[in-house]
Each structure stands twice: as C-alpha cells, then as structure tokens.
GROMACS .gro file of C-alpha atoms in nm:
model
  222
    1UNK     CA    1  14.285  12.638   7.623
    2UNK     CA    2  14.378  12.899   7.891
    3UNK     CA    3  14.702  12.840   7.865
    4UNK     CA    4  14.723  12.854   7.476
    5UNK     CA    5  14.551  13.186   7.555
    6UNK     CA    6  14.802  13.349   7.791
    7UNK     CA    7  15.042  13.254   7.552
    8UNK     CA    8  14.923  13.404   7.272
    9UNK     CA    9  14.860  13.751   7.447
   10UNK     CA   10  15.192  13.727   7.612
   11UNK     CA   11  15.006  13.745   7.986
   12UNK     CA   12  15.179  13.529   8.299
   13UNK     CA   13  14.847  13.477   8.407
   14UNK     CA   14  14.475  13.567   8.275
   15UNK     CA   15  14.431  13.971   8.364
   16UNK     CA   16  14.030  13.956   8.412
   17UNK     CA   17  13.890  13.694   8.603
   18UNK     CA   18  13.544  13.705   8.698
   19UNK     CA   19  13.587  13.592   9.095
   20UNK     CA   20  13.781  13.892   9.227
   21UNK     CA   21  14.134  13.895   9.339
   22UNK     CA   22  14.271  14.168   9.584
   23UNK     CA   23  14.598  14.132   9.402
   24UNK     CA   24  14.467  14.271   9.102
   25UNK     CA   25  14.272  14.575   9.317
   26UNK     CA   26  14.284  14.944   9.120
   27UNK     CA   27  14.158  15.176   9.385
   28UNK     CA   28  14.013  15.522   9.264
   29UNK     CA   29  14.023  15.820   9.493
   30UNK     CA   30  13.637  15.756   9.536
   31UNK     CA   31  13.697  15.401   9.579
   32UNK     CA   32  13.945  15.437   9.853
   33UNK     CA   33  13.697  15.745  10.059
   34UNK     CA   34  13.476  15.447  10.071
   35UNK     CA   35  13.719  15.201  10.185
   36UNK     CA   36  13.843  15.450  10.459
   37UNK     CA   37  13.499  15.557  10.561
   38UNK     CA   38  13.404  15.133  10.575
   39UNK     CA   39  13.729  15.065  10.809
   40UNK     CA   40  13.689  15.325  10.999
   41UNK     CA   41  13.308  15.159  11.078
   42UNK     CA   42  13.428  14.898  11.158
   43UNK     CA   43  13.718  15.064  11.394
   44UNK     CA   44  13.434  15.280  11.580
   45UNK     CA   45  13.197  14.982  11.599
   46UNK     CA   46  12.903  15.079  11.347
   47UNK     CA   47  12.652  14.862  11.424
   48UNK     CA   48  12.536  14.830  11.065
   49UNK     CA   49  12.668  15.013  10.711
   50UNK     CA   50  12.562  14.970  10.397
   51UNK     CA   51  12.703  15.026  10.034
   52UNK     CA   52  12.531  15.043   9.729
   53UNK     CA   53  12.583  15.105   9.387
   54UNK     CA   54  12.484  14.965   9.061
   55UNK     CA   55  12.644  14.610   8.878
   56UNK     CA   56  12.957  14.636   8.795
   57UNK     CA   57  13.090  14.869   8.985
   58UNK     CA   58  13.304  14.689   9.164
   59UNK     CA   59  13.127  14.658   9.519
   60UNK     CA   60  13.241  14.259   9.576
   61UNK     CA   61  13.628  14.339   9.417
   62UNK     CA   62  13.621  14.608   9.672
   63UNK     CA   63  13.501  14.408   9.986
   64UNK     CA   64  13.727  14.112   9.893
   65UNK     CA   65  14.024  14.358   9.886
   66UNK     CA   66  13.894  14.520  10.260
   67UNK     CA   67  13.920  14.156  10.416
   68UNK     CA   68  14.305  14.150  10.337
   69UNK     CA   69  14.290  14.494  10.550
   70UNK     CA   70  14.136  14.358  10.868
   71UNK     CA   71  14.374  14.306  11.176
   72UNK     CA   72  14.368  13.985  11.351
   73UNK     CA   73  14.104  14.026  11.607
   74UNK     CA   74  13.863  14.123  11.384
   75UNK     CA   75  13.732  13.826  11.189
   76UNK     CA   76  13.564  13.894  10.824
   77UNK     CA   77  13.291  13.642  10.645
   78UNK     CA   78  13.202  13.722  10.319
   79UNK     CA   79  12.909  13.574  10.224
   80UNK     CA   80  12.866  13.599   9.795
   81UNK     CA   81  12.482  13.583   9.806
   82UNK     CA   82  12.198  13.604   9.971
   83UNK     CA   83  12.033  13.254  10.110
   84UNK     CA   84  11.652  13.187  10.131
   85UNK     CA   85  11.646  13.095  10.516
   86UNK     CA   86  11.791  13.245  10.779
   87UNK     CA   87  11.941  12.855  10.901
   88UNK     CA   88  12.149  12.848  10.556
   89UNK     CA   89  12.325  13.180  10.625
   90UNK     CA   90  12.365  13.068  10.974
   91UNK     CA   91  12.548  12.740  10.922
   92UNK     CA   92  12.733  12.921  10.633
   93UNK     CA   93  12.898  13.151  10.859
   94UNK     CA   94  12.966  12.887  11.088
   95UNK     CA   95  13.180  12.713  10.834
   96UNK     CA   96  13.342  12.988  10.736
   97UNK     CA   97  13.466  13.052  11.098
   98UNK     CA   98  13.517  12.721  11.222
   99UNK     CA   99  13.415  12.394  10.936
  100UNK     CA  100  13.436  12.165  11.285
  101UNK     CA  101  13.201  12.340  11.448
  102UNK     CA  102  12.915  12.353  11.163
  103UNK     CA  103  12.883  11.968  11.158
  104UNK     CA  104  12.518  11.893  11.027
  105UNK     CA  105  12.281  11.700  11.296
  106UNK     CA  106  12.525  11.863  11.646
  107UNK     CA  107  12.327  12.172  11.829
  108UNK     CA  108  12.079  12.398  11.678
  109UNK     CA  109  12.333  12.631  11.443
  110UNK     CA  110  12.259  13.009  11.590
  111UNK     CA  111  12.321  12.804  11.950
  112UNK     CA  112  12.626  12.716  11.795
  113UNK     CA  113  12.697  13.059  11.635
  114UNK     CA  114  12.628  13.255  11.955
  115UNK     CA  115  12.904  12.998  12.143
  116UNK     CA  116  13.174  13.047  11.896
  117UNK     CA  117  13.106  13.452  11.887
  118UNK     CA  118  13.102  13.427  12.297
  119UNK     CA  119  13.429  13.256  12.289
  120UNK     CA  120  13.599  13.504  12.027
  121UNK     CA  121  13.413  13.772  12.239
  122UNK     CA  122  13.643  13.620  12.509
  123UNK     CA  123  13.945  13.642  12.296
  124UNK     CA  124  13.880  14.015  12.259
  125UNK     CA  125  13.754  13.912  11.875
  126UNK     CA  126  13.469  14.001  11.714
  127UNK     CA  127  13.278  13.954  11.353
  128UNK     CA  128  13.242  14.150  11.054
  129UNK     CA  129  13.003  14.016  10.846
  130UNK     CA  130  12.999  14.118  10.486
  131UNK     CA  131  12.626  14.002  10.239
  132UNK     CA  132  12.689  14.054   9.931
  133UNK     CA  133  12.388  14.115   9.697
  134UNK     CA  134  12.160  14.231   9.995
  135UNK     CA  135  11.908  14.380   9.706
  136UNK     CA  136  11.760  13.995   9.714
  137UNK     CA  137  11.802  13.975  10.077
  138UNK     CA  138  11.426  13.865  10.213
  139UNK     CA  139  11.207  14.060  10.440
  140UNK     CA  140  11.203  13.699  10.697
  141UNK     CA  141  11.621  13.698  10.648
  142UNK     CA  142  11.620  14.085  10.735
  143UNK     CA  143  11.432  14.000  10.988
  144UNK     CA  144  11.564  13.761  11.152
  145UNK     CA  145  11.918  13.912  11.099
  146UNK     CA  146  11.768  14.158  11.379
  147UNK     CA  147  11.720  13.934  11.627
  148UNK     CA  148  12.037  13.794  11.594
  149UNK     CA  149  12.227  14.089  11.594
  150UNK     CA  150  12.024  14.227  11.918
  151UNK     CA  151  12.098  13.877  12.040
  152UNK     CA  152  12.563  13.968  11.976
  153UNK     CA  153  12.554  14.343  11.969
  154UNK     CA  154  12.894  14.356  12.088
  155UNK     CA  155  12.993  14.080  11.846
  156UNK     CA  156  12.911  14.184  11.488
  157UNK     CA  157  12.864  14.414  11.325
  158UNK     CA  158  12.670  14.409  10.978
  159UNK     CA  159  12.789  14.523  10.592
  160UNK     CA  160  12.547  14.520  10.399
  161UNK     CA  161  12.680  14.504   9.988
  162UNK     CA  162  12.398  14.565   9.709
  163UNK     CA  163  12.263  14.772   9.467
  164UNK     CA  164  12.099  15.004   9.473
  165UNK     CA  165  11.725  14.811   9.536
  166UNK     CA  166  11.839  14.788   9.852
  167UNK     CA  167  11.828  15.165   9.894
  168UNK     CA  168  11.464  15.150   9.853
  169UNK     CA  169  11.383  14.802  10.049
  170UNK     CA  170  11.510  15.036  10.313
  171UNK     CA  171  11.267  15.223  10.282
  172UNK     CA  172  10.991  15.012  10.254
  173UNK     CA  173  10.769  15.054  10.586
  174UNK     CA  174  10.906  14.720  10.801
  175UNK     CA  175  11.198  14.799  10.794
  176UNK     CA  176  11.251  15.191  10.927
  177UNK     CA  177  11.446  15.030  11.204
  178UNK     CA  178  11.723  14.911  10.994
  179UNK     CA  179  11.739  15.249  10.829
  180UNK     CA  180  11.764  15.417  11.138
  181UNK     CA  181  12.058  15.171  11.265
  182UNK     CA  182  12.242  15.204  10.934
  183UNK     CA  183  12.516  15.502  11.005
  184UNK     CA  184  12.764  15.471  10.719
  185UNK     CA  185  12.534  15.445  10.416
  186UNK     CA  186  12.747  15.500  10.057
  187UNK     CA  187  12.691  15.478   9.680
  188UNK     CA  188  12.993  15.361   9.489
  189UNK     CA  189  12.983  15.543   9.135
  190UNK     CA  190  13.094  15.390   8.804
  191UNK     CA  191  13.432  15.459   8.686
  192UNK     CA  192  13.465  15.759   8.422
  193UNK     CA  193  13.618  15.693   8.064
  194UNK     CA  194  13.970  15.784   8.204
  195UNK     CA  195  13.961  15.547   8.528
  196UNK     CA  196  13.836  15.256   8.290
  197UNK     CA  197  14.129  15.306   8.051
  198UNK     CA  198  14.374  15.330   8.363
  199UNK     CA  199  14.179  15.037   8.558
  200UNK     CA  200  14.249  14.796   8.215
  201UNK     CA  201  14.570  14.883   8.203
  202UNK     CA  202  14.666  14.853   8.589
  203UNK     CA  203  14.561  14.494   8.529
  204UNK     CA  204  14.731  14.478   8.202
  205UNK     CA  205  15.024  14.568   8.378
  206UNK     CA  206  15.030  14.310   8.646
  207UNK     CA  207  15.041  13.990   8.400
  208UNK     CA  208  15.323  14.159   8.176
  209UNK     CA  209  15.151  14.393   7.872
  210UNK     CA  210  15.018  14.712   7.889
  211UNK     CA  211  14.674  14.838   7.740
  212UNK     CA  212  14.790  15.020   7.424
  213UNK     CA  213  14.949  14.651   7.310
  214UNK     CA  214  14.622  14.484   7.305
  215UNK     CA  215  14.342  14.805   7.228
  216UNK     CA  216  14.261  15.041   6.969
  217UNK     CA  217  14.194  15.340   7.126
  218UNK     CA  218  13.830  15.272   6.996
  219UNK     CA  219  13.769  14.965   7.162
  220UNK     CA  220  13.906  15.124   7.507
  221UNK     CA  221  13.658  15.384   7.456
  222UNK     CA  222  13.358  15.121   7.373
   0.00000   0.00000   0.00000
C-alpha cells in the first residue's frame, strides 16, 4: 500500500513519518537558539536542563536531530518514554550503551551502569541522557534519578524533554532541588502559519514535490 502511495504522489519516499528522522529536520531560528543553548549545556557540563513545550511541537524531532550533533566522547541515550521503575530505565540505558552488558539475571543493573560509566569516565567519555515525555515521569523515578546522578556527577548529565506539566511538577514542593539544579530551562513555541507552510514544504522537497503540487492554499492554512 505504501508503495502504491508514493507512487501516486510522485514522493521517493513517504515525507511525514511519525518516528522522527534527522534527515528530514527544518530548523527555525527559535528552534536552532534552543539547539545552541542545549549543546552548549552539554559543552559547559550542565548538570541538568530541561525543555518544554506543548505536543507537537517538535521537542523529540529536535532531540533526535541533536544526537547526530554529539562528538564522539560524548555518548547520547534517548529514552522515548518514561518507565514506571527506576530498574526499567536503568537496564534500558544499559542496552542502549552496551546490549552485552544488560544481560538479565548478571549483577544488580545500576552496579552495572555505574561500571560501564566508570570505564567511559576512563576513556575521557561521558553520558548525555535524553527522557523524553518527563511530564509522566514519577515522583519515586525523579527521585531516584537523584541519587543516581549524585552517585556519576561527573558522568551524566540529565535532559529532561516534556511538556509543559513538567514545568509545574517542578514546582511541586519535593522537588525544589531539581529546580534549583536545572540551569538551562526552555519552552519551545509552536511554529507560526508561515514556518508551517515552509516546514511542509522543506519536507515536500526532500522526497521530490513541492507543497503548492499537493495543497490548496486553504488546506495549508487549516
């Protein structure tokens, strides 16, 4: 069916995916202050940063796009979702950095976490962790994300992706300390009428048409 589809609209491949792809990135002016301000964290060693904004902003396209950007001895995990225990997003990180070293039913996982960060550490690398969603992140995850990170401070350092919920978990009373250790905090806006038309059409672009082929000037506007 896809392919009947690309065929019929003339693309080489389909122009809006749901799972992001940096190739496809269209980066607004206020887009890219946020991706300067975000590498530049992560250059100067931030401890934590957080971004918020509401859905469909583009937040995840964004952060995708910023792990092409890293250089090699800084190592990026994106993880898409919040999990409901703190062991979960453990052993998910682990298998992001190293699948051998996550087997199930080996060492307790943060043990093993803490020995693969001391041996990038050793390396001269160190982890940027990205969590996506952090809105549904829970008060026992946040909390526990503390200890670990006072456990690696040199290590990691924390993004923290959401909307803008997160903003006020933030300031719920528990958690001032995470507040006070958050020291690039950003809103991403939505994209204005003009950037939406140019945004479609940038991707438009990449699989061979252009947006005034395929929309009425109506249907660009709705």
């Amino acid at each position: 069916g896809y392919r009947m589809y690309d065929a019929f609209y003339g693309f080489s491949e389909k122009p809006f995916e749901v799972i992001p792809d940096p190739k496809f990135i269209y980066l607004i002016p206020h887009h890219q202050d946020i991706l300067d301000s975000v590498i530049g964290g992560i250059k100067d060693r931030k401890e934590f940063i957080a971004i918020t904004g509401a859905a469909g902003t583009g937040k995840t396209a964004l952060f995708y796009y910023l792990l092409t950007t890293l250089e090699k001895k800084i190592k990026g995990v994106f993880i898409p979702r919040p999990f409901t225990t703190f062991r979960d997003l453990i052993r998910n990180i682990l298998l992001e950095l190293d699948p051998a070293a996550a087997q199930e039913g080996k060492t307790n996982p943060f043990d093993q976490l803490m020995n693969y960060l001391n041996q990038m550490s050793a390396r001269d690398e160190r982890l940027v962790l990205i969590i996506d969603e952090a809105q549904s992140l829970s008060r026992e995850v946040i909390e526990e994300l503390e200890i670990f990170f006072n456990r690696a401070p040199k290590l990691v350092q924390i993004i923290f992706v959401g909307q803008t919920g997160f903003e006020d978990k933030l300031n719920s009373p528990g958690l001032r300390w995470l507040k006070q250790r958050i020291k690039i905090q950003l809103q991403m806006k939505s994209l204005s009428e003009e950037e939406s038309s140019d945004y479609i059409d940038h991707r438009l672009k990449l699989v061979g048409r252009n947006i005034l082929d395929l929309f009425t000037p109506k249907a660009i506007s709705m």
